[in-house]
Coordinates of C-alpha atoms in Angstrom, one line a residue:
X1 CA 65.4 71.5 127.8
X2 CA 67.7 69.6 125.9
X3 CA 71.7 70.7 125.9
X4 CA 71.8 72.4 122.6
X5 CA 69.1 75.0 123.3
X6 CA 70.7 75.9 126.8
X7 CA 72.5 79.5 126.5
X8 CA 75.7 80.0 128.1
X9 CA 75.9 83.6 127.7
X10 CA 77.8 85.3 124.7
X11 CA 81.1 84.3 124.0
X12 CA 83.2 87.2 125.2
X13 CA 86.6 85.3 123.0
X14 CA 86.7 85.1 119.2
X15 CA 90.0 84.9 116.9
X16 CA 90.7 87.8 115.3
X17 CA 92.4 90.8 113.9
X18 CA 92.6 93.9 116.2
X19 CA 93.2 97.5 114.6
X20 CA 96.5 97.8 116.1
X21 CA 97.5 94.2 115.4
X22 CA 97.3 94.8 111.8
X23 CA 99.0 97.9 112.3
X24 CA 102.0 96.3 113.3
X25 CA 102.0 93.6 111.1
X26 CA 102.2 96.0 108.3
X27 CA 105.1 97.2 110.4
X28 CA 107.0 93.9 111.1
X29 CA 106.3 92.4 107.7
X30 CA 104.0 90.2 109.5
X31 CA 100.8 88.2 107.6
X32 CA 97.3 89.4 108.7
X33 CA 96.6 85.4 109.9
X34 CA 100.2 84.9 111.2
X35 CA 98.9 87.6 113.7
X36 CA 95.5 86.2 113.7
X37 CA 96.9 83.0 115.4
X38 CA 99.0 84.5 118.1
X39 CA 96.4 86.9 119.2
X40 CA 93.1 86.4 120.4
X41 CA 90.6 90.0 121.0
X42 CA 87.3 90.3 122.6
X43 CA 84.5 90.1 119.6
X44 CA 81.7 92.1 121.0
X45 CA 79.3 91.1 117.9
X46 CA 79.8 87.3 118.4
X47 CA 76.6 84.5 119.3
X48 CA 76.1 82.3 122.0
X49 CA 78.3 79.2 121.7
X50 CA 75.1 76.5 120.8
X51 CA 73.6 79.0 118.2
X52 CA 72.3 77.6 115.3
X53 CA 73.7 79.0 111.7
X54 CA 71.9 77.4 108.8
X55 CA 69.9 78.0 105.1
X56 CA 66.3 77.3 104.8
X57 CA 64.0 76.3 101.7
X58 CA 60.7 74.5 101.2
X59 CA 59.9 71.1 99.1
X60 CA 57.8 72.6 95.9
X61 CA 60.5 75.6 95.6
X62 CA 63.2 73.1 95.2
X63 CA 62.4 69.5 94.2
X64 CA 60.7 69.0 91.3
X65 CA 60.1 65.4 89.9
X66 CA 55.8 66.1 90.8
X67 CA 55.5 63.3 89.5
X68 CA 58.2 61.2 90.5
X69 CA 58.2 57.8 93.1
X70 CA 54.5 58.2 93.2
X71 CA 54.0 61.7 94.5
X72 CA 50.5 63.0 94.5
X73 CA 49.6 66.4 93.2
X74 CA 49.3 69.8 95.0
X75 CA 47.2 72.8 95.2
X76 CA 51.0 74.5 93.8
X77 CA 50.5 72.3 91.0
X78 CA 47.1 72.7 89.6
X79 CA 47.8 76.2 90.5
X80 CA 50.5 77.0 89.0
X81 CA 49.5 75.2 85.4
X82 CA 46.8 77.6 85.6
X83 CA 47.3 80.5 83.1
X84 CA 48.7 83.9 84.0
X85 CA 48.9 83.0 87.6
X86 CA 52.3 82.6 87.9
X87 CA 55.0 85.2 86.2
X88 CA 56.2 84.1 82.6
X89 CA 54.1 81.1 82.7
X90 CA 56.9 79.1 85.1
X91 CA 55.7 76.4 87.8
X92 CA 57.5 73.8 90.2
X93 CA 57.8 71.0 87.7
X94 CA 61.6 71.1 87.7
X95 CA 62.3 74.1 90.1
X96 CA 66.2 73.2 91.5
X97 CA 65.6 69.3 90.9
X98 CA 66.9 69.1 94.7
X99 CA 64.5 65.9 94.7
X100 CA 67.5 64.4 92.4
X101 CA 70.5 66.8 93.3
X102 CA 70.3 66.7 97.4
X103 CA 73.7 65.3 97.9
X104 CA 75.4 68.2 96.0
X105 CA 72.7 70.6 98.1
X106 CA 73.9 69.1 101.5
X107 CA 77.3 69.7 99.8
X108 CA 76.5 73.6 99.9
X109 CA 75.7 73.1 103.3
X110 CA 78.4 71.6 104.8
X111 CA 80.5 74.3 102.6
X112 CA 79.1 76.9 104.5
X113 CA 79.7 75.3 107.5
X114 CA 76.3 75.2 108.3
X115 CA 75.2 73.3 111.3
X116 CA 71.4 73.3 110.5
X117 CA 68.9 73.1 107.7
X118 CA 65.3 74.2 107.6
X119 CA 63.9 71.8 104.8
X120 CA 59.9 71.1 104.1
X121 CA 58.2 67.7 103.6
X122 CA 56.0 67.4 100.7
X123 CA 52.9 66.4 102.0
X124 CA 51.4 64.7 98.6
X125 CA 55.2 62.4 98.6
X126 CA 54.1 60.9 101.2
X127 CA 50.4 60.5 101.4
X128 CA 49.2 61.4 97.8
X129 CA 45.6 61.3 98.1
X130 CA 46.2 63.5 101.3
X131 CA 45.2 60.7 103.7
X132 CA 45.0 56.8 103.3
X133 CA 47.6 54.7 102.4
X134 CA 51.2 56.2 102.1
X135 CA 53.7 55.8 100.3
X136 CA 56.9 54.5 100.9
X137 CA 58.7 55.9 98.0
X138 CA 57.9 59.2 99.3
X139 CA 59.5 58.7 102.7
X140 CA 62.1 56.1 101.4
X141 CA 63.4 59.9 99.9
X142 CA 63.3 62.1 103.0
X143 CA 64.9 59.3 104.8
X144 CA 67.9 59.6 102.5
X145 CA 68.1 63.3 102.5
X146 CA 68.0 62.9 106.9
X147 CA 70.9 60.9 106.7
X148 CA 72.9 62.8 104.3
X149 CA 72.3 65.6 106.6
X150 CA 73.6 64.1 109.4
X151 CA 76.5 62.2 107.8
X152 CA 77.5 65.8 107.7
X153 CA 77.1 67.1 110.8
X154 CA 74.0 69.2 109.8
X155 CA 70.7 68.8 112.0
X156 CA 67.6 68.9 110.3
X157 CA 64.6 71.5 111.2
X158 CA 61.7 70.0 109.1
X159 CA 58.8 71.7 108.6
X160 CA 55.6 69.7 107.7
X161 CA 53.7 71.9 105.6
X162 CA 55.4 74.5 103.4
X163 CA 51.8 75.1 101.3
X164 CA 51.9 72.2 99.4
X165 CA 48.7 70.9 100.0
X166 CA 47.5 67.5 98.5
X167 CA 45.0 68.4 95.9
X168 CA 42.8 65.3 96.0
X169 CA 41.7 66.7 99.9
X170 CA 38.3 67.6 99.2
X171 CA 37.1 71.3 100.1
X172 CA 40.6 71.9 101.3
X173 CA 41.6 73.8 104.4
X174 CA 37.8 75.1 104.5
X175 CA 37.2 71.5 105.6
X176 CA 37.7 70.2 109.1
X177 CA 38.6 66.3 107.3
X178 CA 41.6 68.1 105.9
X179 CA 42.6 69.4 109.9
X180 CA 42.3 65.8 111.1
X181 CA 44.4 64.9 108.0
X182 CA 47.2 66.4 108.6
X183 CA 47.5 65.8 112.1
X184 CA 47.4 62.1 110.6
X185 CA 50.2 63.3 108.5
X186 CA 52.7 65.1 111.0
X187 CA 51.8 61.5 113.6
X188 CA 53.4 59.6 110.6
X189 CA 56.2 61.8 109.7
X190 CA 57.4 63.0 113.3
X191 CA 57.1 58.6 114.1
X192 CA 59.6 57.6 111.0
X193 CA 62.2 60.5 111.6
X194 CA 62.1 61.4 114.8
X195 CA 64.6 58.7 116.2
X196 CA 67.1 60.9 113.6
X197 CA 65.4 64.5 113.6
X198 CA 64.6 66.5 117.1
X199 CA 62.8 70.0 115.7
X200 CA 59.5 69.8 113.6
X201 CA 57.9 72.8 112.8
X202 CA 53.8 72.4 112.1
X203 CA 53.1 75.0 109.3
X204 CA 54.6 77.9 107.6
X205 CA 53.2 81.3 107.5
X206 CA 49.0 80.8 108.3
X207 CA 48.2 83.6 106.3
X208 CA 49.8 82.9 102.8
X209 CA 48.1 79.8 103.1
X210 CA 44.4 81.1 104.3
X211 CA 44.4 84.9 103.3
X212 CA 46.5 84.7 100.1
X213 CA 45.0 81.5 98.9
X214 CA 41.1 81.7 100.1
X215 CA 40.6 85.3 100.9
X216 CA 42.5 87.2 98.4
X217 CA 43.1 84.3 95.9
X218 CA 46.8 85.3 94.9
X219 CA 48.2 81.9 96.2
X220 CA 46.8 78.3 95.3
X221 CA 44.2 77.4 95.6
X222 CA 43.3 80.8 94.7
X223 CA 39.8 81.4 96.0
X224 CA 37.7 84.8 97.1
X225 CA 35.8 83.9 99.7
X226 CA 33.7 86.1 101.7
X227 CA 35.0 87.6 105.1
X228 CA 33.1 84.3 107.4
X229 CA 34.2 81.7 105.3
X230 CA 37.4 82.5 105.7
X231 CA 37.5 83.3 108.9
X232 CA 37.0 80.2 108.9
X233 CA 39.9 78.6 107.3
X234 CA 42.2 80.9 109.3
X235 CA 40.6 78.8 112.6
X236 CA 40.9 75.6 110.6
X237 CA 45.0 76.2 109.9
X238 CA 45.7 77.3 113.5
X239 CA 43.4 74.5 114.9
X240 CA 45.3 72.3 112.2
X241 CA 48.7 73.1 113.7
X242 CA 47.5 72.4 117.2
X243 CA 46.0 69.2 116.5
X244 CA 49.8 68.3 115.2
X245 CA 51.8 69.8 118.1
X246 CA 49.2 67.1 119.9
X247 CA 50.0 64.5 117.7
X248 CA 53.9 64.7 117.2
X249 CA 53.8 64.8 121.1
X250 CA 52.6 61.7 120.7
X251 CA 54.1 59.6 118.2
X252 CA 57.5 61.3 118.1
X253 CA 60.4 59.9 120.1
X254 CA 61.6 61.6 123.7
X255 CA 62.6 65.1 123.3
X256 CA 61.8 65.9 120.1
X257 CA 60.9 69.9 120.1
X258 CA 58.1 71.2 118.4
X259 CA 57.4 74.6 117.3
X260 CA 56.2 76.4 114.1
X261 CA 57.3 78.9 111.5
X262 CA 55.1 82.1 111.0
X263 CA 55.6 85.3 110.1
X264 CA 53.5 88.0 112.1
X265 CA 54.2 91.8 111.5
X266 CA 57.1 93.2 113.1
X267 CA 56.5 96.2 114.7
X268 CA 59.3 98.9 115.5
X269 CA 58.9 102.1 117.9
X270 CA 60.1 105.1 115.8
X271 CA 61.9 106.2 119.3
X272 CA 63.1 103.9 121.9
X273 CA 61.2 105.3 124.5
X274 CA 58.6 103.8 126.9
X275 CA 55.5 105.2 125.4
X276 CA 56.6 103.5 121.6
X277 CA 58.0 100.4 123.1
X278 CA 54.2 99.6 124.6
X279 CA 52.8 100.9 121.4
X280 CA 55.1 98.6 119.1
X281 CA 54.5 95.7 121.5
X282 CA 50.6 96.5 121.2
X283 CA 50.6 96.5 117.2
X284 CA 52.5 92.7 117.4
X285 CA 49.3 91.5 119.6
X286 CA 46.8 93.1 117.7
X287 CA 48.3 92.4 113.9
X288 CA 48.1 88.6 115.5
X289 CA 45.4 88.4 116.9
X290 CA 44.1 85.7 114.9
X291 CA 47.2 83.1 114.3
X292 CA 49.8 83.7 117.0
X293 CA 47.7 85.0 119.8
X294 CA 45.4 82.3 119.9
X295 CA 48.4 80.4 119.3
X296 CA 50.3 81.8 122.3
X297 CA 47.5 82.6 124.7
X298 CA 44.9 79.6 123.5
X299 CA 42.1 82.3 123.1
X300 CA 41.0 84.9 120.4
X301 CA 41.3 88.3 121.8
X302 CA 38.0 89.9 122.0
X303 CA 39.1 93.0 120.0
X304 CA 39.2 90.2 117.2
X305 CA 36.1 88.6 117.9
X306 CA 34.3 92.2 118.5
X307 CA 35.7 93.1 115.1
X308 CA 34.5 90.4 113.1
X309 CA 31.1 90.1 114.6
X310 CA 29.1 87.6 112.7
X311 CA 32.1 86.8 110.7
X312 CA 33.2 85.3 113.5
X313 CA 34.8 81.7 112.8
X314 CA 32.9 78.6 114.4
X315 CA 34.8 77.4 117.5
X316 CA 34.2 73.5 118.5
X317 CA 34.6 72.1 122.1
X318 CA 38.3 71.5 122.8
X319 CA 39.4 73.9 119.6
X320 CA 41.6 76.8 121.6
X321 CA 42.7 73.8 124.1
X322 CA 44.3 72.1 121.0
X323 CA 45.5 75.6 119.3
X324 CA 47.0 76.8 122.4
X325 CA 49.1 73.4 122.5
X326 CA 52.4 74.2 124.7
X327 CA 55.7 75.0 122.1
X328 CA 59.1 74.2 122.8
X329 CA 59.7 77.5 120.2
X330 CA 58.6 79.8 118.0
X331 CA 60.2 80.7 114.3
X332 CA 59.8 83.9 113.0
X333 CA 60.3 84.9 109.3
X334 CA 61.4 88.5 109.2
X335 CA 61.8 90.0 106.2
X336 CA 61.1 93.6 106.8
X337 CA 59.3 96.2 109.5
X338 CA 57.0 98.8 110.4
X339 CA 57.7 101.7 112.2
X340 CA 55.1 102.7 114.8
X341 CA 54.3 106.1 117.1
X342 CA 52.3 106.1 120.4
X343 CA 49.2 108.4 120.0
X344 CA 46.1 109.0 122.4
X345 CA 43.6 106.4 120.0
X346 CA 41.9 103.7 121.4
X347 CA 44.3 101.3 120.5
X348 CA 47.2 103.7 121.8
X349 CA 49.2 103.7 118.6
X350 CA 49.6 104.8 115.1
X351 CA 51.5 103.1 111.9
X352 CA 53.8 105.5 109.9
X353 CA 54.0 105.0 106.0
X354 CA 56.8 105.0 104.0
X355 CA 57.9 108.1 101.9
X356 CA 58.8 107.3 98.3
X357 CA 62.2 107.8 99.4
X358 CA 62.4 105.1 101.7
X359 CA 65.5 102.9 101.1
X360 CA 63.9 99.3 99.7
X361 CA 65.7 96.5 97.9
X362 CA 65.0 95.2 93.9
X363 CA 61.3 94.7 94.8
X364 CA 59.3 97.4 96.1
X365 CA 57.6 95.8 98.6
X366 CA 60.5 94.9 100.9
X367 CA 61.2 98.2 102.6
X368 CA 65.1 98.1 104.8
X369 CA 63.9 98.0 108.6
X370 CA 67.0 96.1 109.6
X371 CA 65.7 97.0 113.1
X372 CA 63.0 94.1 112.4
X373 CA 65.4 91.1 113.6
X374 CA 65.8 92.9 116.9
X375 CA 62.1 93.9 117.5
X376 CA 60.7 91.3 116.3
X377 CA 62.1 88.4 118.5
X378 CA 61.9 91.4 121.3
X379 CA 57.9 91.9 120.7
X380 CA 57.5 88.4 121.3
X381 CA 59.5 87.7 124.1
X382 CA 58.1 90.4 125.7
X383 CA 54.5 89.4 125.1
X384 CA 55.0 85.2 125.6
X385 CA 57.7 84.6 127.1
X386 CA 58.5 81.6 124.1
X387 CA 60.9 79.1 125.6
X388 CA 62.8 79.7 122.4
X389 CA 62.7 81.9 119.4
X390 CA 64.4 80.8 115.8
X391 CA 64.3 83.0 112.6
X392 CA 63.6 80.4 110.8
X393 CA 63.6 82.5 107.1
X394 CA 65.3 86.3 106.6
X395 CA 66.8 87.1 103.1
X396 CA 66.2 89.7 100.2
X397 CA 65.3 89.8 96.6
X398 CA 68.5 91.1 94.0
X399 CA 68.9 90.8 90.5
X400 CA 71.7 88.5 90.5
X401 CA 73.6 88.3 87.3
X402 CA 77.4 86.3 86.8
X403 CA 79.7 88.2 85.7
X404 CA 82.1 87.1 82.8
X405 CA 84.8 86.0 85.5
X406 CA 81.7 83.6 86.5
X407 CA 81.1 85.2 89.9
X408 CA 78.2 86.6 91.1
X409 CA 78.3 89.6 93.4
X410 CA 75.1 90.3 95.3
X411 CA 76.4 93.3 97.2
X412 CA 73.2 94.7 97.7
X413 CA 72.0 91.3 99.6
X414 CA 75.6 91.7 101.7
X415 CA 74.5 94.7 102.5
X416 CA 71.0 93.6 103.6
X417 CA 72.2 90.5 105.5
X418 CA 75.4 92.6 107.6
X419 CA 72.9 95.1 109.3
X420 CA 70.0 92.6 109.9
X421 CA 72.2 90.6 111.8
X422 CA 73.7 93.5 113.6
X423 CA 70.3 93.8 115.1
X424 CA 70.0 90.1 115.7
X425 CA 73.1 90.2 117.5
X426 CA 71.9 92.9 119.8
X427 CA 68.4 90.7 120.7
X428 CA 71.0 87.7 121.5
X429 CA 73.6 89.7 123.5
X430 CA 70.2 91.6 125.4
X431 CA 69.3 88.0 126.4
X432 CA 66.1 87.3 124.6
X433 CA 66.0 83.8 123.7
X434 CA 66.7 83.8 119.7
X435 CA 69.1 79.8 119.3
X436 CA 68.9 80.0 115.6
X437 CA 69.1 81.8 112.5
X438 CA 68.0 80.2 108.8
X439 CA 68.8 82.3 106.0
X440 CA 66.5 82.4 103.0
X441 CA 67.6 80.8 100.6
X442 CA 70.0 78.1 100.6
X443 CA 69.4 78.3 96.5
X444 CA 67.9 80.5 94.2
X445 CA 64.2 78.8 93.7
X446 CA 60.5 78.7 92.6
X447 CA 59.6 81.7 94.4
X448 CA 55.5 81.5 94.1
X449 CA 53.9 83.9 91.8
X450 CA 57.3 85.8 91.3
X451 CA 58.2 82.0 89.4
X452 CA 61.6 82.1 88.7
X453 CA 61.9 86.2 88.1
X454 CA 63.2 86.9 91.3
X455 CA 66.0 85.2 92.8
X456 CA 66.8 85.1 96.8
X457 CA 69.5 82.7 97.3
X458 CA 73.1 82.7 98.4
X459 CA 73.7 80.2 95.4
X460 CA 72.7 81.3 91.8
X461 CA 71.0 77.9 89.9
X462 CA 71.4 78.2 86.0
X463 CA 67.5 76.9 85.2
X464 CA 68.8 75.3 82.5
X465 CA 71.9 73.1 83.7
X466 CA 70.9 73.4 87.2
X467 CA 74.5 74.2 87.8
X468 CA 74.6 75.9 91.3
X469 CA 77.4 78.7 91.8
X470 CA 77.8 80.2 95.3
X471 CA 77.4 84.1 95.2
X472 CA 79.0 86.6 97.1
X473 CA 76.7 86.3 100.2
X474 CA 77.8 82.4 100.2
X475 CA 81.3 83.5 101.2
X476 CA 80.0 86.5 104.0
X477 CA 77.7 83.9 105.3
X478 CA 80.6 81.5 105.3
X479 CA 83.1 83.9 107.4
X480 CA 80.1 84.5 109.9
X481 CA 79.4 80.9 110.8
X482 CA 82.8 80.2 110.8
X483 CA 83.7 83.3 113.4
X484 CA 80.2 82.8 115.0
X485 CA 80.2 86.7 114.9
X486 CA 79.5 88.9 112.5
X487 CA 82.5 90.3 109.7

C-alpha cells in the first residue's frame, strides 16, 4: 500500500474559531482571524490527513471537438443526433469545449484547492475504430491535460470508460471482440500514463451502460433486448472490466492502483438496530448481485442465477477468475438512498417507499437520504472488506440561475453537499476505509438525456461564451478542502 492511501487516524487539530473565542473578540475589539491564528480547537468533523478532496467529470460531458485531432465517433454521438432522444434536441458536440479550455478547467481546480481530479478518457480519441491503430493526436491531448494536472499539484484518477463507446465496434458490448478490445485499450492507456498517473478506474456505472442502453434503451446505443441477451451484456461489461484490471496489472508501471467506479444501491436501516443493519447489508448484496458481487466475490450468487434461470448469461472457462480480479479500491457514486426494514420474508427484508412528502431536490427522482454516504461505504466494507473505498461522484441537480450581481447562489446544493458529508465524515471517523471524495461536477455539463436542462456543477458554464463562473457551492467546497473539515 503506497503512502498516500495509509490512514493515520483523524486529525484531532484544525484552526479555527471556538464559540467563546469569538465571544471575546467581539469583546476585545479583536478580528475573527486575528483570533483564528492565535488559537487552535479540536475539530471533531475534520478527515484523515492523506484524504483526497477533488471534482469529477467524464470526456463526452465536457470536451466536445468529436471531431477534432482525428477522434472517432461514439455510441453518445450517433445517439444523441438521433431525434427526440435527448432533451431539446442538445448533444456533446460542443458540451464545455474542455477539449480546448483544460488549462482554465485545471485553473478551477487548483482554485479550489483540489488535490485530485476524476477525469475520463475518450475511448474513440485514442483508438477510433475501437481497436487497430491508435492515434497519437488523441493521446498527444490527454498527455497535456496529465501534466497540467500535475504542474498543479493535482493527481489524476482516470477512468477508462465513461460510456463513450467507439461506434465502429461491431455488435457492441453484446460482443465478446468488444471485451478483448478494451482490455487492448486500458493495456495502452495505463502503459503511456502510468509513469505520471497511479489510479485507473476500469468502467463507470455497469448498468447505465448494459441496462439503460441494451435492456431499457434510454441510453446509447439504445436497444430493447430481451431478458438473456442482456444478461448477457451485463457479463460481457463486468468480464470487460476484469480483463482490464488483468491488463493494466500488466502493462502499467509499479504501483499503479486499480479500481473502478460503480454505483450499486445504497441501502439504509430505517433504525440503527441489529435486525435492520443485517437487512440493509442483505439488500446491498442482493441489488448487486450481478456487477459488484461477482466483482467482489468472483462468482454469481445463486439467488441470481436461480432467478434468471434460462436467462442466465453464458459463462466461459476463466470468466469469474478474470471478473473477480483483486482491486486496490472500490468508487462508489452515491447520489441518494433507500431506507430498508427487517421483516420475516425469505430474503429477511423489506424496501420502504417514499411518501409524496418526502424531501427531494429539483428533480424528482433524487430523494435526500444524506444517510447514503455513510451506509453506503459501510455496506461495503462490511460485506468485502475493499482495501479502499473512494466516492468517486456525489452531487445534486438545482436550477442554477446568476443573479444580476453575476453570482450564482445554489443554496439548495449547499444544503445537499453540508449534510452528505456530515455522514461521510462519520464513515471516516468510524474507521471504514473511505481516502477520497470527488464531487459531481467540477462544471455544469452534457448531462445525458437531461442535455443541458439540468445543471450539477459547482461552476455555472454560459453555453454560449463558455464562460465558467464559480457558484456558491465552489466557495463551501473551497472552505472544506482548505479546513479538511467540514464548515
Amino acid at each position: 500500500m503506497e503512502k498516500g492511501w495509509n490512514m493515520n487516524g483523524i486529525s484531532r487539530r484544525q484552526f479555527g474559531v471556538s464559540t467563546a473565542a469569538v465571544a471575546a473578540a467581539a469583546i476585545g475589539g479583536l478580528s475573527v482571524p486575528e483570533v483564528a491564528q492565535s488559537e487552535v480547537q479540536a475539530a471533531p468533523r475534520s478527515f484523515s490527513r492523506e484524504f483526497v478532496w477533488g471534482c469529477a467529470t467524464a470526456s463526452y460531458q465536457t470536451e466536445g471537438a468529436v471531431t477534432k485531432d482525428g477522434r472517432g465517433a461514439s455510441i453518445w454521438d450517433t445517439f444523441s443526433h438521433q431525434p427526440g432522444k435527448i432533451a431539446n434536441g442538445d448533444t456533446g458536440d460542443l458540451a464545455d469545449d474542455s477539449y480546448n479550455l483544460y488549462k482554465e478547467d485545471v485553473r478551477l481546480l487548483h482554485n479550489l484547492g483540489a488535490n485530485g481530479y476524476r477525469m475520463s478518457i475518450s475511448w474513440p480519441r485514442i483508438f477510433p475504430a475501437g481497436t487497430g491503430q491508435s492515434n497519437p493526436k488523441g493521446m498527444d491531448h490527454y498527455d497535456r491535460v496529465v501534466d497540467e494536472l500535475l504542474a498543479n499539484g493535482i493527481s489524476p484518477y482516470i477512468t477508462l470508460f465513461h460510456w463513450d463507446l467507439p461506434e465502429a465496434l461491431p455488435g457492441g458490448w453484446q460482443s465478446r471482440d468488444t471485451v478483448e478490445a478494451f482490455a487492448d485499450y486500458a493495456a495502452y492507456v495505463s502503459r503511456r500514463l502510468s509513469d505520471r498517473v497511479k489510479h485507473f478506474m476500469t468502467t463507470n456505472e455497469f448498468g447505465n451502460m448494459s441496462d439503460s442502453g441494451y435492456r431499457y434503451g434510454t441510453f446509447a446505443p439504445g436497444l430493447r433486448l430481451p431478458a438473456g441477451q442482456a444478461n448477457q451484456v451485463r457479463h460481457n461489461v463486468i468480464l470487460a472490466h476484469g480483463l482490464a484490471v488483468q491488463a493494466i496489472r500488466s502493462s502499467a508501471a509499479p504501483g499503479t492502483k486499480v479500481g473502478l467506479a460503480q454505483d450499486p444501491p445504497t441501502f439504509i436501516p430505517i433504525i440503527e438496530t441489529a435486525e435492520h443493519i443485517k437487512a440493509a447489508r442483505r439488500a446491498t448484496r442482493d441489488a448487486s448481485s450481478y456487477f459488484l458481487t461477482p466483482i467482489l466475490e468472483g462468482k454469481y450468487p445463486q439467488s441470481y442465477l436461480d432467478q434468471e434461470g434460462r436467462d442466465v448469461p453464458k459463462v466461459e472457462a476463466g470468466d469469474m477468475e478474470a471478473i473477480g480480479s483483486k482491486l486496490d479500491f472500490v468508487g462508489l457514486n452515491i447520489y441518494s438512498g433507500t431506507y430498508v426494514c427487517a421483516d420475516d420474508s425469505a430474503r429477511g427484508y423489506r424496501e420502504l417507499g417514499r411518501p409524496a412528502s418526502y424531501p427531494h431536490m429539483v428533480l424528482n427522482w433524487l430523494g435526500m437520504a444524506p444517510e447514503a454516504l455513510y451506509w453506503g461505504p459501510r455496506n461495503i466494507s462490511e460485506l468485502w472488506q475493499p482495501e479502499a473505498i473512494l466516492i468517486t461522484e456525489n452531487g445534486c441537480p438545482s436550477k442554477d440561475a446568476v443573479t444580476e450581481a453575476g453570482t450564482v447562489e445554489d443554496t439548495d446544493r449547499l444544503m445537499y453537499l453540508r449534510n452528505y458529508l456530515t455522514n461521510l465524515q462519520r464513515a471516516v471517523a468510524e474507521g471504514y476505509p473511505v481516502k477520497g471524495y470527488f464531487l459531481w461536477s467540477l462544471l455544469d455539463n452534457f448531462e445525458w438525456t437531461s442535455g443541458y436542462s439540468v445543471r450539477l456543477g459547482i461552476h455555472y458554464v454560459d453555453y454560449k461564451t463558455m464562460k465558467r463562473t464559480p457558484k456558491l457551492t465552489a466557495g463551501w467546497y473551497r472552505e472544506v478542502i482548505a479546513r479538511n473539515a467540514l464548515v
